[in-house]
PDB file of C-alpha atoms in Angstrom:
ATOM      1  CA  UNK A 587     100.981  72.943  94.178  1.00 93.00           C
ATOM      2  CA  UNK A 588      98.611  75.343  92.764  1.00 94.00           C
ATOM      3  CA  UNK A 589      98.834  77.692  95.424  1.00 95.00           C
ATOM      4  CA  UNK A 590     102.665  77.890  95.061  1.00 96.00           C
ATOM      5  CA  UNK A 591     102.384  78.154  90.987  1.00 97.00           C
ATOM      6  CA  UNK A 592      99.662  81.000  91.796  1.00 97.00           C
ATOM      7  CA  UNK A 593     101.803  83.035  94.121  1.00 97.00           C
ATOM      8  CA  UNK A 594     104.936  82.951  91.855  1.00 98.00           C
ATOM      9  CA  UNK A 595     102.887  84.184  88.981  1.00 98.00           C
ATOM     10  CA  UNK A 596     101.305  86.715  91.344  1.00 98.00           C
ATOM     11  CA  UNK A 597     104.726  87.875  92.503  1.00 97.00           C
ATOM     12  CA  UNK A 598     105.907  88.158  89.038  1.00 98.00           C
ATOM     13  CA  UNK A 599     102.894  90.364  88.048  1.00 98.00           C
ATOM     14  CA  UNK A 600     104.095  92.359  91.131  1.00 97.00           C
ATOM     15  CA  UNK A 601     107.483  92.588  89.249  1.00 97.00           C
ATOM     16  CA  UNK A 602     106.386  94.432  86.596  1.00 96.00           C
ATOM     17  CA  UNK A 603     104.354  91.605  84.000  1.00 96.00           C
ATOM     18  CA  UNK A 604     100.793  92.488  84.384  1.00 96.00           C
ATOM     19  CA  UNK A 605     100.191  89.190  82.224  1.00 97.00           C
ATOM     20  CA  UNK A 606     101.268  87.304  85.411  1.00 98.00           C
ATOM     21  CA  UNK A 607      98.530  88.709  87.209  1.00 98.00           C
ATOM     22  CA  UNK A 608      95.783  87.104  84.737  1.00 98.00           C
ATOM     23  CA  UNK A 609      97.675  83.727  85.104  1.00 98.00           C
ATOM     24  CA  UNK A 610      97.678  83.882  88.981  1.00 98.00           C
ATOM     25  CA  UNK A 611      93.957  84.874  88.899  1.00 98.00           C
ATOM     26  CA  UNK A 612      93.396  81.638  86.600  1.00 98.00           C
ATOM     27  CA  UNK A 613      95.552  79.522  88.838  1.00 98.00           C
ATOM     28  CA  UNK A 614      93.708  80.654  92.045  1.00 97.00           C
ATOM     29  CA  UNK A 615      90.308  79.858  90.487  1.00 97.00           C
ATOM     30  CA  UNK A 616      91.468  76.423  89.392  1.00 97.00           C
ATOM     31  CA  UNK A 617      92.762  75.843  93.183  1.00 97.00           C
ATOM     32  CA  UNK A 618      89.494  77.034  94.395  1.00 96.00           C
ATOM     33  CA  UNK A 619      87.504  74.848  91.967  1.00 96.00           C
ATOM     34  CA  UNK A 620      89.657  71.758  92.872  1.00 96.00           C
ATOM     35  CA  UNK A 621      89.838  72.324  96.837  1.00 95.00           C
ATOM     36  CA  UNK A 622      87.085  75.015  97.580  1.00 92.00           C
ATOM     37  CA  UNK A 623      86.858  74.043 101.493  1.00 90.00           C
ATOM     38  CA  UNK A 624      90.635  73.514 101.459  1.00 93.00           C
ATOM     39  CA  UNK A 625      92.968  75.279 103.579  1.00 93.00           C
ATOM     40  CA  UNK A 626      94.406  77.416 101.230  1.00 96.00           C
ATOM     41  CA  UNK A 627      91.081  78.959 100.051  1.00 97.00           C
ATOM     42  CA  UNK A 628      91.507  82.129 101.968  1.00 97.00           C
ATOM     43  CA  UNK A 629      94.557  82.612 100.539  1.00 96.00           C
ATOM     44  CA  UNK A 630      93.609  82.251  97.361  1.00 97.00           C
ATOM     45  CA  UNK A 631      90.702  84.472  97.606  1.00 98.00           C
ATOM     46  CA  UNK A 632      93.008  87.134  99.028  1.00 98.00           C
ATOM     47  CA  UNK A 633      95.664  87.061  96.328  1.00 98.00           C
ATOM     48  CA  UNK A 634      93.083  86.786  93.538  1.00 98.00           C
ATOM     49  CA  UNK A 635      91.491  89.754  94.862  1.00 98.00           C
ATOM     50  CA  UNK A 636      94.859  91.530  95.075  1.00 98.00           C
ATOM     51  CA  UNK A 637      95.622  90.236  91.345  1.00 98.00           C
ATOM     52  CA  UNK A 638      92.384  91.686  90.232  1.00 98.00           C
ATOM     53  CA  UNK A 639      92.849  95.071  92.006  1.00 98.00           C
ATOM     54  CA  UNK A 640      96.519  95.437  90.376  1.00 98.00           C
ATOM     55  CA  UNK A 641      94.717  94.855  86.861  1.00 98.00           C
ATOM     56  CA  UNK A 642      92.296  97.608  88.001  1.00 98.00           C
ATOM     57  CA  UNK A 643      89.523  95.021  87.777  1.00 98.00           C
ATOM     58  CA  UNK A 644      88.081  96.400  90.948  1.00 98.00           C
ATOM     59  CA  UNK A 645      84.430  94.989  90.874  1.00 98.00           C
ATOM     60  CA  UNK A 646      86.106  91.414  90.482  1.00 98.00           C
ATOM     61  CA  UNK A 647      88.615  92.554  93.447  1.00 98.00           C
ATOM     62  CA  UNK A 648      85.585  93.464  95.596  1.00 98.00           C
ATOM     63  CA  UNK A 649      83.965  89.880  95.101  1.00 98.00           C
ATOM     64  CA  UNK A 650      87.019  88.007  96.006  1.00 98.00           C
ATOM     65  CA  UNK A 651      87.831  90.177  99.166  1.00 98.00           C
ATOM     66  CA  UNK A 652      84.153  89.922 100.210  1.00 98.00           C
ATOM     67  CA  UNK A 653      83.932  85.855  99.686  1.00 97.00           C
ATOM     68  CA  UNK A 654      87.295  85.859 101.904  1.00 97.00           C
ATOM     69  CA  UNK A 655      85.400  88.298 104.748  1.00 97.00           C
ATOM     70  CA  UNK A 656      82.075  86.034 104.332  1.00 96.00           C
ATOM     71  CA  UNK A 657      83.585  82.767 104.307  1.00 95.00           C
ATOM     72  CA  UNK A 658      86.596  82.593 106.684  1.00 96.00           C
ATOM     73  CA  UNK A 659      86.206  84.639 109.715  1.00 93.00           C
ATOM     74  CA  UNK A 660      89.087  82.987 111.149  1.00 94.00           C
ATOM     75  CA  UNK A 661      91.496  83.396 108.638  1.00 96.00           C
ATOM     76  CA  UNK A 662      94.600  85.361 109.240  1.00 95.00           C
ATOM     77  CA  UNK A 663      93.966  87.151 105.839  1.00 97.00           C
ATOM     78  CA  UNK A 664      90.573  88.029 106.767  1.00 96.00           C
ATOM     79  CA  UNK A 665      91.702  91.629 108.600  1.00 97.00           C
ATOM     80  CA  UNK A 666      93.491  92.329 105.491  1.00 97.00           C
ATOM     81  CA  UNK A 667      91.024  91.270 103.076  1.00 98.00           C
ATOM     82  CA  UNK A 668      88.552  93.661 105.140  1.00 98.00           C
ATOM     83  CA  UNK A 669      90.923  96.771 104.673  1.00 98.00           C
ATOM     84  CA  UNK A 670      91.392  96.233 100.952  1.00 98.00           C
ATOM     85  CA  UNK A 671      87.651  95.414 100.476  1.00 98.00           C
ATOM     86  CA  UNK A 672      86.931  98.587 101.906  1.00 98.00           C
ATOM     87  CA  UNK A 673      89.266 100.631 100.126  1.00 98.00           C
ATOM     88  CA  UNK A 674      88.588  99.202  96.984  1.00 98.00           C
ATOM     89  CA  UNK A 675      84.459 100.157  97.586  1.00 98.00           C
ATOM     90  CA  UNK A 676      85.665 103.521  98.685  1.00 97.00           C
ATOM     91  CA  UNK A 677      87.472 103.788  95.084  1.00 98.00           C
ATOM     92  CA  UNK A 678      84.430 102.902  93.358  1.00 98.00           C
ATOM     93  CA  UNK A 679      82.502 105.341  95.256  1.00 97.00           C
ATOM     94  CA  UNK A 680      80.386 103.288  97.212  1.00 98.00           C
ATOM     95  CA  UNK A 681      80.774 104.972 100.144  1.00 97.00           C
ATOM     96  CA  UNK A 682      77.927 103.389 101.913  1.00 96.00           C
ATOM     97  CA  UNK A 683      79.254  99.919 101.749  1.00 98.00           C
ATOM     98  CA  UNK A 684      82.800 100.941 102.540  1.00 98.00           C
ATOM     99  CA  UNK A 685      81.657 102.539 105.473  1.00 98.00           C
ATOM    100  CA  UNK A 686      79.968  99.320 106.806  1.00 98.00           C
ATOM    101  CA  UNK A 687      83.277  97.656 105.840  1.00 98.00           C
ATOM    102  CA  UNK A 688      85.203 100.063 107.925  1.00 98.00           C
ATOM    103  CA  UNK A 689      82.842  99.463 110.793  1.00 98.00           C
ATOM    104  CA  UNK A 690      82.962  95.586 110.454  1.00 97.00           C
ATOM    105  CA  UNK A 691      86.848  96.436 110.556  1.00 97.00           C
ATOM    106  CA  UNK A 692      86.808  98.495 113.765  1.00 97.00           C
ATOM    107  CA  UNK A 693      84.714  96.012 115.629  1.00 97.00           C
ATOM    108  CA  UNK A 694      86.733  93.080 115.192  1.00 96.00           C
ATOM    109  CA  UNK A 695      90.366  94.643 115.057  1.00 96.00           C
ATOM    110  CA  UNK A 696      90.174  98.107 117.285  1.00 93.00           C
ATOM    111  CA  UNK A 697      93.618  97.769 118.418  1.00 93.00           C
ATOM    112  CA  UNK A 698      95.333  96.813 115.034  1.00 94.00           C
ATOM    113  CA  UNK A 699      98.175  99.355 113.693  1.00 92.00           C
ATOM    114  CA  UNK A 700      95.671 100.029 111.051  1.00 95.00           C
ATOM    115  CA  UNK A 701      92.718 101.109 112.989  1.00 96.00           C
ATOM    116  CA  UNK A 702      93.413 104.737 113.111  1.00 97.00           C
ATOM    117  CA  UNK A 703      93.927 104.926 109.367  1.00 97.00           C
ATOM    118  CA  UNK A 704      90.518 103.051 108.817  1.00 98.00           C
ATOM    119  CA  UNK A 705      88.857 105.298 111.418  1.00 97.00           C
ATOM    120  CA  UNK A 706      89.848 108.229 109.029  1.00 97.00           C
ATOM    121  CA  UNK A 707      88.993 106.354 105.863  1.00 98.00           C
ATOM    122  CA  UNK A 708      85.377 105.748 107.866  1.00 98.00           C
ATOM    123  CA  UNK A 709      85.256 109.624 108.400  1.00 98.00           C
ATOM    124  CA  UNK A 710      86.023 109.860 104.750  1.00 97.00           C
ATOM    125  CA  UNK A 711      82.778 107.754 103.900  1.00 97.00           C
ATOM    126  CA  UNK A 712      80.687 109.881 106.073  1.00 98.00           C
ATOM    127  CA  UNK A 713      81.811 113.166 104.730  1.00 97.00           C
ATOM    128  CA  UNK A 714      80.662 111.620 101.308  1.00 95.00           C
ATOM    129  CA  UNK A 715      77.304 110.659 102.814  1.00 94.00           C
ATOM    130  CA  UNK A 716      76.949 114.438 104.050  1.00 95.00           C
ATOM    131  CA  UNK A 717      77.271 113.135 107.680  1.00 96.00           C
ATOM    132  CA  UNK A 718      79.473 115.981 108.703  1.00 97.00           C
ATOM    133  CA  UNK A 719      79.312 115.897 112.218  1.00 96.00           C
ATOM    134  CA  UNK A 720      80.033 112.483 112.561  1.00 97.00           C
ATOM    135  CA  UNK A 721      82.990 112.859 109.787  1.00 97.00           C
ATOM    136  CA  UNK A 722      84.417 115.750 111.644  1.00 97.00           C
ATOM    137  CA  UNK A 723      84.684 114.035 115.054  1.00 96.00           C
ATOM    138  CA  UNK A 724      86.124 110.589 113.587  1.00 96.00           C
ATOM    139  CA  UNK A 725      88.915 112.843 111.599  1.00 97.00           C
ATOM    140  CA  UNK A 726      89.672 114.770 114.942  1.00 96.00           C
ATOM    141  CA  UNK A 727      90.013 111.368 116.748  1.00 95.00           C
ATOM    142  CA  UNK A 728      92.290 110.428 114.178  1.00 96.00           C
ATOM    143  CA  UNK A 729      94.467 113.591 114.271  1.00 96.00           C
ATOM    144  CA  UNK A 730      94.581 113.203 117.802  1.00 95.00           C
ATOM    145  CA  UNK A 731      96.468 109.902 117.991  1.00 96.00           C
ATOM    146  CA  UNK A 732     100.169 110.061 118.507  1.00 94.00           C
ATOM    147  CA  UNK A 733     102.565 109.029 116.042  1.00 95.00           C
ATOM    148  CA  UNK A 734      99.824 108.654 113.497  1.00 96.00           C
ATOM    149  CA  UNK A 735     101.638 109.124 109.987  1.00 96.00           C
ATOM    150  CA  UNK A 736      98.486 110.724 108.370  1.00 97.00           C
ATOM    151  CA  UNK A 737      97.630 113.011 111.146  1.00 96.00           C
ATOM    152  CA  UNK A 738      98.078 116.185 108.998  1.00 96.00           C
ATOM    153  CA  UNK A 739      95.600 114.879 106.383  1.00 96.00           C
ATOM    154  CA  UNK A 740      93.228 114.136 109.128  1.00 97.00           C
ATOM    155  CA  UNK A 741      93.136 117.293 110.323  1.00 96.00           C
ATOM    156  CA  UNK A 742      92.750 118.965 106.786  1.00 97.00           C
ATOM    157  CA  UNK A 743      90.025 116.669 106.531  1.00 97.00           C
ATOM    158  CA  UNK A 744      88.632 117.754 109.882  1.00 97.00           C
ATOM    159  CA  UNK A 745      89.101 121.610 108.970  1.00 97.00           C
ATOM    160  CA  UNK A 746      87.159 121.005 105.812  1.00 97.00           C
ATOM    161  CA  UNK A 747      84.483 119.669 107.640  1.00 97.00           C
ATOM    162  CA  UNK A 748      84.452 122.899 109.680  1.00 96.00           C
ATOM    163  CA  UNK A 749      84.093 125.107 106.609  1.00 97.00           C
ATOM    164  CA  UNK A 750      80.979 122.904 105.241  1.00 96.00           C
ATOM    165  CA  UNK A 751      79.691 123.491 108.946  1.00 95.00           C
ATOM    166  CA  UNK A 752      80.168 127.518 108.227  1.00 96.00           C
ATOM    167  CA  UNK A 753      82.488 127.199 111.758  1.00 96.00           C
ATOM    168  CA  UNK A 754      85.093 128.851 109.895  1.00 96.00           C
ATOM    169  CA  UNK A 755      87.170 129.988 113.246  1.00 97.00           C
ATOM    170  CA  UNK A 756      87.351 126.365 114.310  1.00 95.00           C
ATOM    171  CA  UNK A 757      88.622 125.712 110.899  1.00 96.00           C
ATOM    172  CA  UNK A 758      91.052 128.423 110.916  1.00 96.00           C
ATOM    173  CA  UNK A 759      92.459 126.854 114.169  1.00 95.00           C
ATOM    174  CA  UNK A 760      92.576 123.476 112.866  1.00 95.00           C
ATOM    175  CA  UNK A 761      94.224 124.413 109.647  1.00 95.00           C
ATOM    176  CA  UNK A 762      96.755 126.175 111.356  1.00 93.00           C
ATOM    177  CA  UNK A 763      97.622 123.011 113.555  1.00 90.00           C
TER     178      UNK A 763
END
């Protein structure tokens, strides 16, 4: 019942009432307090993280996603939680931690449809940490995946890396692609 209440509140929040995200967080908290090891703890943590994220409370979202990742290795929501954790850390400009989360995602879910995007995001964390060679390589790998919707962005960022490495002729070729 707590899960259904919280998810209903979360859904209403998605439909435009931000106060419902606050109520969803409170309901998920109640569920986690009453049933910390229950069957729905993983769902509670994931959607609590999503609710915090929707309210632009990114530190709190990170905490919920991290608890999900740490305590629920077998959860069907772990993969989505790791992705959300990495993205949120990246938005908080915690590039080192985001990169570690992306590494974990790629170790565990290398064949998932989001793996190429995660690889590109990992490249961005490397670029932000001045690991330009590695970033350029990962951007190139992402751009080379057939059908990757963000291939143009990956190429653009790879070319940017080449410019930063004073490889202007190579950068020009990549920009032209």
